[in-house]
Amino acid sequence: MLHHCQYIVNQIPSNILSKIRTQNALIDMWGKCGSIEKAKNVFNLVVDRATLTYTAMINAFGLNGMGSQAAELYREMPNHLRDHVSQICVLNACSHAGLLHEARTIFNEISLKTESIITTMVDCLSRLFMFDEAQKLIEDYEKTNTPSIIMYMSLLSGARNNRNSNLSEKIYKRMKTLFPNAKESLAAGVVLLSNIYSSIGKHEEAKTFRSNQIEELGVKVKVGLSWTEIKGHIVHLKAHDHSHPQSTEIYAKIDRLKSKAIENGFIFDSSWMTRSLNENETIESVLCGHSELLVIALNLIQEPAPKFIQVVKNLRVCGHCHEFTKVIAKIEQCDIVVRDANRIHHFYPNGQCSCQDHF
Ligand SMILES: [Zn+2]
Ligand SMILES: [Zn+2]
């Protein structure tokens, strides 16, 4: 969390702070905290930049949705310093910002296309719903290599965003045939596919599919958790959590935010529902019970209400929470930084997110 990082930095003697290894680590740290300005300040101080310095900065841009800046810096990076990791980082940054042209150009320039490089390109194409081209890359790769499950996961998650149940079923079946022992990844695939069924209103099918497949695989599905810092203490909550002492206030705050959002024309999108409603539940109450929203509300009921909120989540943020957090940032005129399993989202008081909705 941001001020812990600053606290640590303040303790570091200046002769160590000026060492390149420390500076590289600091760029990485500030980037991961969502503080791109601080990362840039350190980067600018480094006189003799190494591969790691550039890579850390490119990655910091990428994590924070600044794909163009990442590509620009990669271009500025001396050729002999570019390596496999910097290539993955820049492609990843382009992928997360939807910069297809830049990604393609860089990808075509890379002579040694490793599994990770191709996976990143598959991810970029899948995010833009260019499934034929993505599948073609996978096919070509498999002509001379053993199949890679991560490529299929990228494809599947693109198909989920596209709510393409036919393609998703095909991908999942292929994953089961090719990787029968990759239980954890297959379980993640089951969750994605069952979420697609739910998103098109097939809640029963989703439930049956999910429970049958998970039982067959014999694994546990990861519970969604979000962490935040309240008055110097790290607090974590799960979805629909009622364990916190300020639980009543948290849900009351969520209700107030919901009403304000609706007044501003917000529509609750039932396609983000991953299960059917239980008694006494509404679409709004289910969607607004996701863990990241609960910890954001917990921050907002503190006195004085903070103008900067930081959240870490172990899974990916869903489309509803993404839209709703944009509205919260605007209503509360607050900066909200959410690091999910995939990237950093910086929600600004103007109601926009740094990822520009590419996630
Ligand atoms: Zn959510
Ligand atoms: Zn975002």
XYZ file of C-alpha atoms and ligand atoms in Angstrom:
361
model
C 0.000 0.000 0.000
C 1.154 3.437 -0.988
C 2.153 5.066 2.271
C 3.806 1.882 3.558
C 5.951 2.009 0.424
C 6.813 5.654 1.040
C 7.618 4.842 4.667
C 10.060 2.131 3.562
C 11.644 4.395 0.941
C 12.201 7.073 3.612
C 14.231 4.588 5.658
C 16.637 3.731 2.830
C 20.025 5.533 3.088
C 20.722 7.734 0.047
C 23.819 5.763 -1.027
C 21.625 2.667 -1.385
C 18.753 4.623 -2.959
C 21.048 5.732 -5.754
C 22.083 2.167 -6.629
C 20.588 0.948 -9.890
C 19.269 -2.286 -8.359
C 17.334 -0.301 -5.759
C 16.045 2.072 -8.419
C 14.831 -0.808 -10.598
C 13.022 -2.317 -7.628
C 11.464 1.068 -6.798
C 10.149 1.528 -10.348
C 8.584 -1.924 -10.099
C 7.113 -1.187 -6.665
C 5.570 2.188 -7.591
C 4.179 0.705 -10.792
C 2.499 -2.102 -8.889
C 1.033 0.408 -6.416
C -0.536 2.328 -9.295
C 1.692 5.380 -8.762
C 3.041 5.867 -12.246
C 4.339 9.383 -11.495
C 6.633 8.132 -8.744
C 7.813 5.268 -10.964
C 8.629 7.768 -13.720
C 10.466 10.064 -11.305
C 12.769 7.207 -10.307
C 13.219 6.108 -13.932
C 14.272 9.632 -14.900
C 16.921 9.627 -12.171
C 18.644 6.501 -13.492
C 21.666 7.570 -15.493
C 22.923 4.299 -16.895
C 19.685 2.443 -17.640
C 19.869 -1.326 -17.830
C 17.468 -3.826 -19.419
C 15.744 -4.240 -16.072
C 15.249 -0.469 -15.683
C 13.452 -0.230 -19.026
C 11.514 -3.431 -18.450
C 10.305 -2.324 -15.011
C 9.106 0.991 -16.462
C 7.449 -0.628 -19.506
C 5.698 -3.050 -17.180
C 4.613 -0.216 -14.881
C 3.037 1.573 -17.855
C 1.389 -1.670 -18.964
C -0.077 -2.484 -15.561
C -1.538 0.989 -15.395
C -3.213 0.883 -18.797
C -0.677 3.163 -20.511
C -0.012 0.981 -23.542
C 1.138 3.790 -25.855
C 3.697 5.008 -23.330
C 4.952 1.429 -22.915
C 5.329 0.986 -26.685
C 7.043 4.378 -26.973
C 9.566 3.510 -24.281
C 10.219 0.123 -25.897
C 11.043 2.004 -29.108
C 13.446 4.271 -27.202
C 15.127 1.276 -25.587
C 18.478 0.517 -27.253
C 18.191 -2.599 -29.419
C 20.921 -4.507 -27.618
C 19.110 -4.094 -24.296
C 15.819 -5.567 -25.496
C 15.246 -9.095 -24.322
C 12.556 -11.712 -24.039
C 11.076 -10.192 -20.857
C 10.909 -6.650 -22.200
C 9.213 -8.018 -25.321
C 6.591 -9.821 -23.251
C 6.013 -6.726 -21.118
C 5.496 -4.409 -24.071
C 3.197 -6.868 -25.860
C 1.259 -7.315 -22.670
C 0.930 -3.554 -22.286
C -0.393 -3.251 -25.851
C -2.763 -6.164 -25.271
C -4.244 -4.590 -22.137
C -4.731 -1.278 -23.910
C -6.243 -2.802 -27.070
C -3.370 -1.526 -29.232
C -3.519 -4.165 -31.963
C -1.418 -2.362 -34.566
C 1.477 -1.715 -32.154
C 1.298 -5.266 -30.813
C 1.320 -6.782 -34.300
C 4.242 -4.638 -35.436
C 6.341 -5.496 -32.390
C 5.330 -9.175 -32.595
C 6.372 -9.383 -36.249
C 9.736 -7.831 -35.450
C 10.549 -10.443 -32.819
C 12.668 -13.180 -34.341
C 12.527 -15.727 -31.530
C 8.828 -16.258 -30.829
C 8.704 -18.256 -27.606
C 5.642 -19.768 -25.969
C 5.217 -16.677 -23.740
C 5.508 -14.272 -26.666
C 2.887 -16.177 -28.671
C 0.638 -16.466 -25.613
C 0.736 -12.705 -25.143
C -0.228 -12.192 -28.776
C -3.038 -14.759 -28.469
C -4.221 -12.811 -25.434
C -4.148 -9.531 -27.357
C -6.155 -10.975 -30.250
C -8.638 -12.719 -27.944
C -9.316 -9.522 -26.024
C -10.315 -7.934 -29.317
C -12.466 -10.963 -30.213
C -10.232 -11.859 -33.160
C -10.569 -15.538 -32.425
C -9.752 -16.925 -35.893
C -6.382 -15.204 -35.945
C -5.695 -16.252 -32.354
C -6.562 -19.878 -33.108
C -4.368 -19.788 -36.203
C -1.403 -18.708 -34.045
C -2.077 -21.588 -31.667
C -2.375 -24.080 -34.536
C 0.923 -22.916 -36.047
C 2.602 -23.125 -32.669
C 1.340 -26.657 -32.102
C 2.800 -27.870 -35.396
C 6.236 -27.904 -33.776
C 5.584 -27.617 -30.030
C 3.554 -29.308 -27.322
C 0.271 -27.425 -26.686
C 0.224 -24.701 -24.039
C -2.733 -24.408 -21.673
C -2.186 -20.697 -21.037
C -2.895 -19.968 -24.690
C -6.233 -21.740 -24.354
C -7.043 -19.855 -21.143
C -6.453 -16.545 -22.943
C -8.727 -17.642 -25.750
C -11.385 -18.776 -23.304
C -11.373 -15.575 -21.333
C -11.789 -13.563 -24.567
C -14.715 -15.805 -25.484
C -16.214 -15.132 -22.045
C -16.063 -11.369 -22.591
C -17.675 -11.965 -25.966
C -20.317 -14.228 -24.312
C -19.583 -16.748 -27.017
C -20.831 -20.000 -25.515
C -20.257 -22.184 -28.619
C -16.625 -21.225 -28.957
C -16.079 -21.490 -25.195
C -17.497 -25.020 -25.104
C -15.213 -26.019 -27.954
C -12.162 -24.531 -26.224
C -12.977 -26.121 -22.886
C -13.477 -29.563 -24.484
C -10.149 -29.251 -26.232
C -8.471 -28.215 -22.979
C -9.865 -31.301 -21.245
C -8.522 -33.560 -23.995
C -5.115 -31.940 -24.209
C -4.469 -31.263 -20.519
C -6.387 -33.819 -18.433
C -4.067 -33.305 -15.444
C -4.068 -29.504 -15.331
C -6.813 -29.526 -12.695
C -6.407 -25.937 -11.450
C -6.529 -24.414 -14.923
C -9.424 -26.630 -15.931
C -11.316 -25.504 -12.820
C -10.717 -21.864 -13.809
C -12.042 -22.803 -17.262
C -15.158 -24.336 -15.692
C -15.835 -21.101 -13.792
C -15.409 -19.039 -16.961
C -17.704 -21.280 -18.962
C -20.373 -21.473 -16.267
C -20.232 -17.659 -16.039
C -20.932 -17.515 -19.758
C -24.023 -19.707 -19.314
C -25.205 -17.412 -16.521
C -24.542 -14.298 -18.555
C -26.969 -15.513 -21.191
C -29.565 -16.408 -18.578
C -28.889 -20.171 -18.457
C -28.513 -20.266 -14.666
C -29.562 -23.898 -14.193
C -27.186 -25.108 -16.894
C -24.424 -23.024 -15.323
C -25.023 -24.523 -11.889
C -25.188 -28.140 -13.087
C -22.187 -27.792 -15.351
C -20.133 -26.128 -12.646
C -20.903 -28.604 -9.879
C -20.496 -31.680 -12.121
C -17.216 -30.582 -13.594
C -15.711 -29.351 -10.333
C -16.653 -32.636 -8.678
C -15.115 -34.578 -11.543
C -11.892 -32.574 -11.251
C -11.833 -32.908 -7.470
C -10.573 -29.362 -6.825
C -11.744 -26.360 -4.846
C -12.796 -23.143 -6.578
C -10.903 -20.073 -5.362
C -13.034 -17.735 -3.240
C -12.924 -14.084 -4.294
C -11.219 -11.913 -1.667
C -10.372 -8.222 -1.534
C -7.890 -6.491 0.732
C -7.625 -2.862 1.768
C -5.942 -0.827 4.466
C -8.043 0.827 7.163
C -6.275 2.976 9.766
C -2.991 1.118 9.312
C -4.530 -2.347 9.391
C -5.033 -4.661 6.443
C -8.640 -5.845 6.224
C -9.949 -8.502 3.857
C -13.521 -9.373 2.970
C -15.126 -11.997 0.769
C -18.258 -11.604 -1.329
C -21.429 -11.030 0.741
C -19.277 -10.917 3.857
C -21.055 -9.946 7.066
C -18.163 -10.647 9.412
C -16.851 -7.084 9.743
C -17.939 -5.127 12.861
C -19.058 -2.263 10.587
C -20.986 -4.590 8.317
C -24.346 -2.823 8.748
C -22.802 0.512 7.781
C -20.999 -1.073 4.814
C -24.260 -2.352 3.334
C -26.065 0.911 4.134
C -23.329 2.779 2.250
C -23.660 0.374 -0.687
C -27.417 1.053 -0.714
C -26.843 4.802 -0.821
C -24.329 4.399 -3.639
C -26.788 2.183 -5.546
C -29.566 4.792 -5.260
C -27.250 7.586 -6.404
C -25.983 5.466 -9.294
C -29.542 4.691 -10.414
C -30.417 8.417 -10.194
C -27.491 9.000 -12.556
C -28.850 6.473 -15.043
C -26.795 3.437 -13.999
C -28.241 0.132 -15.191
C -27.487 -3.103 -13.368
C -26.430 -5.591 -16.014
C -27.829 -9.015 -15.132
C -25.438 -10.680 -17.571
C -22.756 -10.406 -14.861
C -24.795 -12.652 -12.585
C -22.996 -15.923 -12.038
C -25.868 -17.699 -10.293
C -29.656 -17.515 -9.932
C -31.243 -15.381 -7.222
C -31.976 -16.756 -3.773
C -34.974 -15.660 -1.738
C -34.835 -11.973 -0.654
C -32.143 -11.197 -3.213
C -32.236 -8.841 -6.147
C -29.858 -8.565 -9.093
C -28.529 -5.369 -7.509
C -27.971 -6.925 -4.098
C -26.081 -9.901 -5.561
C -23.869 -7.819 -7.847
C -23.160 -5.188 -5.204
C -22.083 -7.819 -2.696
C -18.837 -8.508 -4.552
C -15.836 -8.200 -2.274
C -14.118 -5.208 -3.910
C -17.269 -3.102 -3.550
C -17.569 -4.034 0.127
C -14.014 -2.921 0.913
C -14.482 0.289 -1.101
C -17.642 1.009 0.942
C -15.710 0.238 4.141
C -13.197 2.931 3.172
C -15.933 5.417 2.381
C -17.624 5.122 5.786
C -14.429 6.109 7.589
C -14.162 9.593 9.099
C -12.905 11.556 7.275
C -13.746 9.750 4.032
C -10.507 9.161 2.095
C -9.840 10.731 -1.298
C -7.629 7.804 -2.297
C -8.593 4.159 -1.886
C -6.436 1.151 -2.640
C -7.790 -2.371 -3.082
C -6.167 -5.668 -4.016
C -8.304 -8.548 -5.298
C -7.205 -12.153 -5.875
C -9.500 -12.705 -8.893
C -10.391 -10.565 -11.862
C -12.814 -7.682 -11.369
C -16.135 -8.436 -13.075
C -17.734 -6.114 -15.605
C -20.380 -4.940 -13.174
C -17.934 -4.031 -10.411
C -15.793 -2.251 -13.004
C -18.714 -0.069 -14.146
C -19.957 0.493 -10.620
C -16.533 1.501 -9.293
C -16.286 4.102 -12.061
C -19.562 5.586 -10.814
C -18.441 5.443 -7.164
C -15.197 7.277 -7.998
C -17.269 9.985 -9.661
C -19.943 10.268 -6.962
C -17.368 10.385 -4.167
C -14.803 12.427 -6.152
C -12.212 9.908 -5.102
C -9.305 8.061 -6.736
C -9.761 4.310 -6.440
C -6.936 1.960 -7.395
C -7.849 -1.711 -7.713
C -5.197 -4.304 -8.447
C -6.894 -7.487 -9.588
C -5.422 -10.827 -10.675
C -4.711 -9.368 -14.064
C -3.795 -5.700 -13.894
C -4.239 -2.363 -12.104
C -7.370 -0.288 -12.592
C -7.125 3.373 -11.666
C -10.629 4.801 -11.362
C -10.557 8.577 -11.595
C -12.969 11.145 -10.128
C -14.131 11.895 -13.704
C -15.716 8.423 -13.804
C -13.188 6.780 -16.131
C -10.748 3.940 -15.657
C -7.107 3.837 -16.748
C -7.710 0.503 -18.530
C -10.166 2.227 -20.855
C -12.383 -0.822 -20.363
C -9.856 -3.263 -21.818
C -9.616 -5.944 -19.191
Zn -17.966 -8.073 -9.399
Zn -10.390 -0.706 -15.572
